[in-house]
Short mmCIF file of C-alpha atoms in Angstrom, two decimals:
data_model
loop_
_atom_site.label_atom_id
_atom_site.label_comp_id
_atom_site.label_asym_id
_atom_site.label_seq_id
_atom_site.Cartn_x
_atom_site.Cartn_y
_atom_site.Cartn_z
CA MET A 1 131.64 89.81 85.11
CA ARG A 2 131.10 89.07 81.35
CA THR A 3 127.98 90.72 79.92
CA PRO A 4 125.42 88.09 79.29
CA LEU A 5 124.11 87.90 75.79
CA LEU A 6 120.55 88.37 76.93
CA PHE A 7 121.53 91.73 78.50
CA ARG A 8 122.98 92.79 75.21
CA PHE A 9 119.83 91.92 73.45
CA TYR A 10 117.66 93.70 76.22
CA VAL A 11 119.85 96.80 75.57
CA VAL A 12 118.79 96.78 71.78
CA VAL A 13 115.23 96.28 72.15
CA THR A 14 115.01 98.93 74.72
CA ALA A 15 116.62 101.35 72.40
CA LEU A 16 114.21 100.32 69.71
CA VAL A 17 111.12 100.96 71.69
CA THR A 18 112.35 104.09 73.29
CA PRO A 19 110.55 106.60 70.87
CA PHE A 20 107.22 104.60 71.36
CA ALA A 21 107.61 104.64 74.97
CA ALA A 22 108.54 108.34 75.21
CA TRP A 23 105.72 109.42 73.42
CA PHE A 24 103.30 107.22 75.34
CA GLU A 25 104.75 108.27 78.89
CA ILE A 26 104.90 112.04 78.09
CA ARG A 27 101.57 112.09 76.84
CA LYS A 28 100.36 110.27 80.06
CA LEU A 29 102.05 112.76 82.32
CA ARG A 30 100.73 115.74 80.31
CA ARG A 31 97.24 114.53 80.51
CA ALA A 32 97.80 114.11 84.28
CA GLY A 33 98.52 117.78 84.46
CA PHE A 34 102.27 118.07 84.51
CA PRO A 35 103.95 120.56 82.45
CA ALA A 36 106.31 119.60 79.30
CA LEU A 37 109.23 120.37 81.36
CA ARG A 38 108.27 117.82 83.92
CA ALA A 39 106.99 115.29 81.38
CA HIS A 40 110.55 115.38 79.58
CA GLU A 41 112.14 113.98 82.95
CA LYS A 42 111.16 110.67 81.22
CA LEU A 43 113.87 111.27 78.73
CA GLY A 44 116.48 111.91 81.27
CA ASN A 45 116.09 115.68 81.16
CA ALA A 46 116.08 117.17 84.58
CA SER A 47 113.60 119.92 85.55
CA ALA A 48 115.40 120.77 88.83
CA PRO A 49 119.09 121.33 89.81
CA ARG A 50 121.18 119.12 91.63
CA ALA A 51 121.44 120.50 95.18
CA GLY A 52 125.08 121.86 95.58
CA SER A 53 128.21 119.90 95.49
CA GLY A 54 127.48 117.69 98.64
CA PRO A 55 126.15 114.16 98.80
CA LEU A 56 123.09 113.15 97.08
CA ILE A 57 121.32 109.93 97.86
CA TRP A 58 118.88 108.74 95.33
CA PHE A 59 115.89 106.57 96.21
CA HIS A 60 113.96 104.86 93.38
CA ALA A 61 110.41 103.37 94.03
CA ALA A 62 107.91 102.41 91.33
CA SER A 63 104.53 103.16 92.99
CA VAL A 64 102.35 105.01 95.18
CA GLY A 65 102.79 102.31 98.15
CA GLU A 66 106.53 102.15 97.71
CA ASN A 67 106.85 105.72 97.96
CA GLN A 68 105.04 106.10 101.09
CA SER A 69 106.97 103.36 102.52
CA VAL A 70 110.32 104.94 101.95
CA LEU A 71 109.54 108.57 103.11
CA SER A 72 110.14 107.52 106.81
CA LEU A 73 113.45 105.99 105.85
CA ILE A 74 114.60 108.94 104.10
CA ARG A 75 113.68 111.10 107.17
CA SER A 76 115.66 108.98 109.40
CA MET A 77 118.76 109.09 107.16
CA GLY A 78 118.28 112.73 106.77
CA GLN A 79 118.58 113.31 110.54
CA MET A 80 121.80 111.06 110.43
CA LEU A 81 123.29 112.84 107.50
CA PRO A 82 122.41 116.54 107.72
CA ARG A 83 124.46 117.43 104.76
CA ALA A 84 122.87 115.04 102.39
CA HIS A 85 120.20 115.80 99.89
CA PHE A 86 117.66 113.24 98.55
CA LEU A 87 116.49 112.51 95.00
CA ILE A 88 113.16 110.55 95.13
CA THR A 89 112.19 108.99 91.65
CA SER A 90 108.83 107.12 91.00
CA GLY A 91 106.94 106.56 87.61
CA THR A 92 103.31 107.40 88.28
CA PRO A 93 101.47 110.92 88.51
CA THR A 94 99.76 109.75 91.80
CA SER A 95 103.12 108.95 93.52
CA ALA A 96 104.67 112.29 92.32
CA TYR A 97 101.78 114.38 94.06
CA ILE A 98 101.92 112.15 97.17
CA VAL A 99 105.80 112.92 97.51
CA ALA A 100 105.30 116.54 96.79
CA GLU A 101 102.93 116.70 99.55
CA HIS A 102 104.63 114.77 101.88
CA LYS A 103 108.48 114.76 100.87
CA PRO A 104 111.11 114.90 103.60
CA PRO A 105 113.43 117.97 103.89
CA ARG A 106 116.16 118.56 101.48
CA SER A 107 114.54 116.30 98.79
CA VAL A 108 113.27 116.66 95.32
CA HIS A 109 111.02 114.46 93.18
CA GLN A 110 111.70 113.39 89.48
CA PHE A 111 110.25 110.85 87.11
CA PRO A 112 112.78 108.03 86.27
CA PRO A 113 114.34 108.10 82.99
CA LEU A 114 113.03 105.44 80.45
CA GLU A 115 114.93 102.21 80.40
CA SER A 116 117.22 102.96 77.63
CA VAL A 117 120.94 103.95 77.47
CA GLY A 118 120.36 107.52 76.24
CA PRO A 119 117.73 108.71 78.97
CA VAL A 120 119.56 106.80 81.80
CA ARG A 121 122.95 108.49 80.84
CA ARG A 122 121.53 112.04 80.74
CA PHE A 123 119.87 111.45 84.11
CA LEU A 124 123.10 110.07 85.66
CA ALA A 125 125.05 112.78 84.12
CA HIS A 126 122.77 115.61 85.81
CA TRP A 127 122.15 113.95 89.29
CA ARG A 128 125.55 112.28 89.73
CA PRO A 129 124.19 110.17 92.88
CA SER A 130 126.58 109.46 95.64
CA ALA A 131 124.58 106.50 96.34
CA ALA A 132 121.31 104.83 95.16
CA VAL A 133 118.74 102.92 97.08
CA PHE A 134 116.06 100.84 95.12
CA VAL A 135 112.83 99.93 96.72
CA GLU A 136 111.27 96.57 96.27
CA CYS A 137 111.61 95.05 92.89
CA ASP A 138 111.23 97.58 90.27
CA LEU A 139 114.48 96.43 88.65
CA ARG A 140 115.56 98.08 85.42
CA PRO A 141 118.74 96.39 84.34
CA VAL A 142 119.99 99.39 81.93
CA MET A 143 119.33 101.77 85.03
CA LEU A 144 121.16 99.41 87.47
CA ARG A 145 124.18 98.63 85.25
CA ARG A 146 124.81 102.05 84.08
CA THR A 147 124.67 103.32 87.74
CA ARG A 148 126.91 100.75 88.90
CA ALA A 149 129.25 101.72 86.01
CA ARG A 150 129.67 105.05 87.50
CA GLY A 151 131.07 103.52 90.72
CA THR A 152 127.91 104.37 92.82
CA PRO A 153 127.25 102.37 95.83
CA MET A 154 123.88 100.74 95.58
CA ALA A 155 121.31 98.88 97.73
CA LEU A 156 117.96 97.01 97.43
CA VAL A 157 115.59 97.52 100.20
CA ASN A 158 112.07 95.87 101.04
CA ALA A 159 112.56 93.22 98.26
CA GLN A 160 109.74 90.84 97.96
CA PRO A 161 109.82 89.17 94.58
CA GLY A 162 106.66 87.81 93.22
CA PRO A 163 106.36 84.15 91.94
CA LYS A 164 106.62 85.22 88.36
CA SER A 165 109.96 87.23 89.04
CA ARG A 166 111.23 84.33 90.87
CA ASN A 167 110.61 81.94 88.23
CA LEU A 168 112.09 84.22 85.50
CA TRP A 169 115.45 85.04 87.43
CA GLU A 170 115.76 81.40 88.52
CA ARG A 171 115.80 80.34 84.70
CA LYS A 172 118.52 82.92 83.78
CA PRO A 173 121.07 82.50 86.35
CA ASP A 174 123.87 84.44 84.59
CA ALA A 175 121.42 87.37 83.89
CA ALA A 176 120.34 87.53 87.43
CA ALA A 177 123.85 87.47 88.86
CA PHE A 178 124.79 90.22 86.43
CA VAL A 179 121.88 92.11 87.55
CA PHE A 180 121.60 91.60 91.33
CA GLY A 181 125.52 91.64 91.51
CA VAL A 182 125.08 95.46 91.18
CA PHE A 183 123.88 95.71 94.98
CA ASP A 184 126.17 96.18 97.91
CA LEU A 185 123.41 95.31 100.18
CA ILE A 186 119.92 93.60 99.72
CA LEU A 187 117.47 93.68 102.50
CA THR A 188 114.25 91.75 102.27
CA ARG A 189 110.89 91.90 104.31
CA ASN A 190 111.28 88.63 105.82
CA ASP A 191 113.42 85.46 106.03
CA ASP A 192 111.23 83.89 103.28
CA MET A 193 112.12 86.51 100.84
CA ALA A 194 115.97 86.52 101.88
CA GLU A 195 115.93 82.70 100.90
CA ALA A 196 113.99 83.63 97.46
CA MET A 197 116.58 86.21 96.66
CA VAL A 198 119.23 83.79 97.10
CA ALA A 199 117.34 81.24 94.95
CA MET A 200 117.19 83.94 92.38
CA ASN A 201 121.15 83.95 92.11
CA ALA A 202 121.40 87.26 94.33
CA PRO A 203 124.95 87.22 95.95
CA ALA A 204 124.16 85.42 99.40
CA ASP A 205 126.63 87.19 101.26
CA ARG A 206 124.96 90.64 100.55
CA VAL A 207 121.32 89.40 101.20
CA ALA A 208 120.04 90.02 104.60
CA ARG A 209 116.53 90.18 106.32
CA GLY A 210 115.25 93.74 107.04
CA ILE A 211 111.82 94.69 107.91
CA ASP A 212 108.59 95.70 105.91
CA LEU A 213 109.18 99.24 105.20
CA ARG A 214 105.33 99.40 104.42
CA SER A 215 104.76 99.09 108.31
CA LEU A 216 106.74 102.29 108.90
CA PRO A 217 104.61 104.93 106.98
CA ASP A 218 104.38 108.67 108.08
CA PRO A 219 101.45 109.29 110.49
CA LEU A 220 98.19 110.40 108.54
CA PRO A 221 97.66 114.14 108.51
CA SER A 222 94.53 115.24 110.38
CA ASP A 223 92.54 118.48 110.02
CA PRO A 224 92.10 119.96 113.86
CA ALA A 225 89.00 122.01 112.42
CA ILE A 226 87.12 118.91 110.84
CA THR A 227 87.98 116.92 114.21
CA ALA A 228 86.79 119.73 116.51
CA ARG A 229 83.59 120.35 114.45
CA VAL A 230 82.67 116.81 114.54
CA ARG A 231 83.54 116.11 118.20
CA ALA A 232 81.39 118.95 119.22
CA SER A 233 78.35 117.41 117.50
CA LEU A 234 79.04 114.27 118.91
CA LYS A 235 78.49 115.78 122.53
CA GLY A 236 80.53 113.10 124.26
CA ARG A 237 79.16 110.19 122.59
CA PRO A 238 81.21 107.00 122.30
CA VAL A 239 82.62 106.39 118.87
CA TRP A 240 84.06 103.75 116.78
CA VAL A 241 85.41 103.91 113.14
CA ALA A 242 85.25 101.35 110.38
CA ALA A 243 87.68 102.45 107.64
CA SER A 244 88.67 101.56 104.21
CA THR A 245 85.64 99.41 103.87
CA HIS A 246 84.82 97.53 100.75
CA ARG A 247 81.77 96.14 98.95
CA GLY A 248 80.39 93.03 100.94
CA GLU A 249 81.80 94.31 104.29
CA GLU A 250 79.50 97.37 104.98
CA GLU A 251 76.54 95.11 105.61
CA LEU A 252 78.55 93.16 108.21
CA ILE A 253 79.65 96.18 110.01
CA LEU A 254 76.32 97.72 109.95
CA ALA A 255 74.96 94.47 111.29
CA ALA A 256 77.48 94.58 114.17
CA HIS A 257 76.72 98.19 114.83
CA GLN A 258 73.13 97.30 115.13
CA ALA A 259 73.85 94.53 117.80
CA LEU A 260 76.16 97.27 119.72
CA LEU A 261 73.45 99.76 119.82
CA ARG A 262 71.39 97.33 122.02
CA GLN A 263 74.19 97.76 124.79
CA HIS A 264 75.33 101.16 123.70
CA PRO A 265 72.44 103.00 122.50
CA ASP A 266 74.36 106.43 121.96
CA LEU A 267 77.14 104.68 120.04
CA MET A 268 78.35 106.38 116.76
CA LEU A 269 79.93 104.46 113.81
CA ILE A 270 82.16 106.65 111.55
CA LEU A 271 81.91 104.67 108.17
CA VAL A 272 84.61 105.21 105.68
CA PRO A 273 84.40 103.55 102.50
CA GLN A 274 87.64 102.96 100.60
CA GLN A 275 86.21 104.31 97.55
CA PRO A 276 84.10 107.59 98.15
CA GLU A 277 82.34 107.10 94.89
CA ARG A 278 80.51 104.32 96.43
CA SER A 279 78.75 106.67 99.01
CA ASP A 280 75.27 106.29 97.57
CA GLU A 281 75.58 102.51 97.47
CA VAL A 282 76.69 102.65 101.09
CA ALA A 283 74.00 104.99 102.13
CA THR A 284 71.50 102.37 100.74
CA HIS A 285 72.97 99.56 102.92
CA ILE A 286 72.56 102.15 106.09
CA HIS A 287 68.94 102.76 105.22
CA ALA A 288 68.31 98.96 104.62
CA ALA A 289 69.88 98.45 108.15
CA GLY A 290 67.08 100.93 109.51
CA LEU A 291 69.78 103.34 110.81
CA ALA A 292 69.85 107.20 110.41
CA HIS A 293 72.95 108.91 109.20
CA ALA A 294 74.66 112.02 108.33
CA THR A 295 76.90 112.35 105.20
CA ARG A 296 80.26 114.22 105.16
CA SER A 297 80.28 115.13 101.41
CA LYS A 298 76.89 116.89 101.75
CA ASP A 299 78.15 118.55 104.89
CA GLU A 300 75.19 117.34 106.83
CA LYS A 301 75.53 117.99 110.66
CA ILE A 302 75.41 115.12 113.11
CA THR A 303 72.39 115.04 115.32
CA ASP A 304 71.27 112.97 118.34
CA THR A 305 69.08 110.85 115.96
CA HIS A 306 72.08 109.72 113.89
CA SER A 307 73.86 106.64 114.84
CA VAL A 308 76.08 106.48 111.51
CA TYR A 309 78.29 109.11 109.97
CA LEU A 310 79.13 108.33 106.38
CA ALA A 311 82.56 109.83 106.03
CA ASP A 312 82.79 109.76 102.15
CA ALA A 313 85.32 112.48 101.58
CA PRO A 314 88.91 111.29 100.59
CA ASP A 315 92.08 111.67 102.35
CA GLU A 316 90.44 112.45 105.76
CA LEU A 317 91.15 109.14 107.61
CA GLY A 318 93.65 110.85 110.03
CA SER A 319 90.73 113.19 111.12
CA TRP A 320 88.41 110.22 111.97
CA TYR A 321 91.18 108.41 113.72
CA ALA A 322 91.62 111.35 116.07
CA LEU A 323 87.89 110.86 117.35
CA THR A 324 88.35 107.36 118.83
CA ASP A 325 90.59 104.68 120.23
CA ILE A 326 88.90 101.79 118.55
CA VAL A 327 89.25 101.49 114.69
CA PHE A 328 88.30 98.49 112.55
CA LEU A 329 90.29 98.28 109.21
CA GLY A 330 88.44 97.02 106.11
CA GLY A 331 89.32 95.17 103.34
CA SER A 332 89.78 92.25 105.68
CA LEU A 333 86.17 90.71 106.01
CA VAL A 334 86.42 89.98 102.45
CA PRO A 335 89.48 88.70 100.61
CA ILE A 336 91.02 91.88 99.69
CA GLY A 337 94.16 91.73 101.74
CA GLY A 338 93.74 94.25 104.54
CA TYR A 339 95.24 97.75 105.16
CA ASP A 340 98.34 98.82 107.03
CA PRO A 341 97.41 98.79 110.83
CA VAL A 342 100.40 100.95 111.68
CA ASP A 343 98.47 104.11 110.51
CA VAL A 344 95.92 103.29 113.29
CA ALA A 345 98.41 102.44 115.92
CA GLN A 346 100.31 105.90 115.08
CA ALA A 347 96.97 107.56 115.85
CA ASN A 348 96.77 106.04 119.38
CA ALA A 349 94.05 103.65 118.65
CA ALA A 350 93.45 99.84 119.22
CA VAL A 351 93.41 98.03 115.81
CA LEU A 352 90.76 95.64 114.80
CA SER A 353 90.64 93.75 111.56
CA GLY A 354 89.12 90.69 109.68
CA GLN A 355 91.26 87.71 108.90
CA HIS A 356 91.91 88.64 105.32
CA VAL A 357 95.33 90.56 105.80
CA ARG A 358 97.78 88.86 103.59
CA ASN A 359 99.05 92.27 102.29
CA PHE A 360 100.46 93.12 105.63
CA ALA A 361 100.67 89.51 107.10
CA ASP A 362 104.02 90.11 108.83
CA THR A 363 102.94 93.30 110.60
CA TYR A 364 99.49 91.93 111.86
CA ASP A 365 101.50 88.76 113.14
CA SER A 366 103.78 91.07 115.21
CA MET A 367 101.01 93.19 116.32
CA THR A 368 98.46 90.34 117.39
CA THR A 369 101.41 88.70 119.22
CA ARG A 370 101.82 91.94 121.23
CA GLY A 371 98.15 92.74 121.82
CA ALA A 372 98.43 95.37 119.62
CA ALA A 373 95.87 94.31 117.01
CA VAL A 374 92.91 91.80 117.10
CA LEU A 375 91.70 89.74 114.29
CA VAL A 376 87.79 88.97 114.14
CA ASP A 377 85.81 86.62 112.02
CA GLY A 378 82.64 87.93 110.97
CA THR A 379 79.85 90.10 112.49
CA ALA A 380 79.54 88.42 115.91
CA GLU A 381 83.13 88.80 116.69
CA LEU A 382 83.34 92.30 115.57
CA ALA A 383 80.44 93.50 117.75
CA GLY A 384 81.85 91.33 120.69
CA GLU A 385 85.39 92.90 120.38
CA VAL A 386 84.10 96.37 120.07
CA HIS A 387 81.64 95.78 123.18
CA GLU A 388 84.64 94.60 125.12
CA MET A 389 86.70 97.70 124.41
CA LEU A 390 83.75 99.93 124.96
CA SER A 391 82.83 98.32 128.44
CA ASN A 392 86.38 97.18 129.73
CA THR A 393 88.46 100.45 129.79
CA PRO A 394 91.61 98.84 131.14
CA TYR A 395 91.43 96.23 128.46
CA ARG A 396 90.90 99.07 125.76
CA LYS A 397 93.91 101.05 127.23
CA GLN A 398 96.08 98.15 127.20
CA ALA A 399 95.43 97.64 123.49
CA VAL A 400 96.00 101.00 122.66
CA ALA A 401 99.32 101.09 124.88
CA ALA A 402 100.59 97.85 123.03
CA ALA A 403 99.89 99.63 119.67
CA GLY A 404 102.12 102.54 120.65
CA ASP A 405 104.84 100.18 121.88
CA PHE A 406 104.78 98.39 118.61
CA VAL A 407 105.11 101.92 116.66
CA ARG A 408 107.90 102.88 119.03
CA GLY A 409 109.69 99.63 118.63
CA ARG A 410 109.33 99.70 114.72
CA SER A 411 110.67 103.24 114.67
CA GLU A 412 113.92 102.09 116.53
CA GLU A 413 114.08 99.33 113.82
CA LEU A 414 113.98 101.93 111.20
CA ASP A 415 116.80 103.76 112.56
CA GLN A 416 118.73 100.49 112.57
CA ILE A 417 117.81 100.12 108.90
CA ALA A 418 119.10 103.65 108.20
CA ARG A 419 122.30 103.18 109.74
CA ARG A 420 123.00 99.92 108.17
CA LEU A 421 122.35 101.53 104.74
CA ILE A 422 124.57 104.43 105.51
CA ARG A 423 127.53 101.99 106.45
CA ALA A 424 126.74 99.64 103.42
CA LEU A 425 126.82 102.65 101.13
CA ASP A 426 129.84 104.33 102.56
CA LEU A 427 127.92 107.30 103.67
CA GLU A 428 129.31 107.50 107.22
CA GLU A 429 131.97 110.38 106.22
CA MET A 430 128.91 112.60 105.33
CA SER A 431 127.23 112.48 108.75
#
C-alpha cells in the first residue's frame, strides 16, 4: 500500500516534538518514583533483558483499566502457550504499579516508547516480539507501521472507538486503511463497535465481534486477617456492602439502610466510598442519618451499637466482599456510569446496582438477563431488593448462583478469545 502523505507529515512532526515529549515524560516518571533506568524506557531503552530465544508476545494497553482487562487474557494464553513469555507496555505510573503487583507468570512490564521512529526502532530491536496485541484504541501509527514492517503478526482487541476517533478516521480513509491494515485480526466489544470499525475503513474481513475484556478482570485480592477480625466483631450479624459510592449516593444508601433497620434491626452496612479522602464528608452524612458507625482508617472496632462500618481504606474491596453475598455497586444512582459487576460475581455475591451503568452496559445486560444482577431505581427499590435478599434465602442463593454461572461462562469465552488470537497470530506451533 502506498504511504499516505498525511502519515509522512505525522512522522516528521513526531520527530520534531520528541525532545520535548521525552523531557516531559521522563520527568513525570521520575516524580512518580521510578528510577532513571525505567524512565528512559520512554526512549526505547529497555531496562530488562528479553527472556531467552523463545516466543515473546507483546501486549500494549494505554491505561490502568485496559491493563486490568488484559491480565486475564494473558494468563489464559500463557496456559495454552507454556513456552511463551509476555511483554506488557502501558504509559501511566499507576498502571505500571498495578501490573507489577498482579502480573501473570513469565511477564515483564515496560513503558512504551515515544511515538517517534528512533525510540520505536530501539524498542523493537531489543524486544523482537513474535506477535503484538494492542488493547482498545491507543493506536500509534509509527509504532504500528514499524512493528508491521518487521513482519510481526498483530491484533487489536477490545476495540471501542469513541465518537471523535470515528469522525477522524472516517474523514481520512486512506490513512485509516494504512493504519488499520496492519492488523491480522480486530476484535470489538460488540456488534455496534464492529460496524463502527468497518465504517472507519478497517479491513472488513478481519473485523469480528469479541467480548468486553473489562468484564473479565482478575478476582480482587482479600486479606484473610482483615476479614476474620471484622467477621468476629460482627458476631453473626447480617451484612450488606455498598461499594464505590460517590457524592450524592451515600444519602440515598443511608436512607435505604434506615428503612432496612426497621425490619432487620441488627443489620450492618459496610459503606465503601470510591474516594477514601471523602471519609469525613461521608461520616457527616452517617451522623445526619442518626446512625452510629465505626471507621476503618481509625482502626475503630465494631460494637453492637454500630450499624454502619465506614470502610475508608484503599484497595480492600475484596476483603469486604468476602463478608457478604449482597453487594450494591455505586457510581450508578448518580450518572457516573457504574462499576464492573464481575468483581462482585467473582466474590460469590449477588450484584445490585442503580440504573446508570453505561460503562459496563453490555455486561449488565447479560447479567440481568440471567438473574445475576438487579438494577434498582432509588432508595425505595434498593431497600426493597436488599430486604428481599435478606428475607428470601432461596431467592438470594439463586442470584448468587446465577452470578457464579455468568463468571464461569465468561471464563470459557475468554479461553475462546485466547485460542482465536493464537490462531490469528500464528502462535499454534509454540504451544
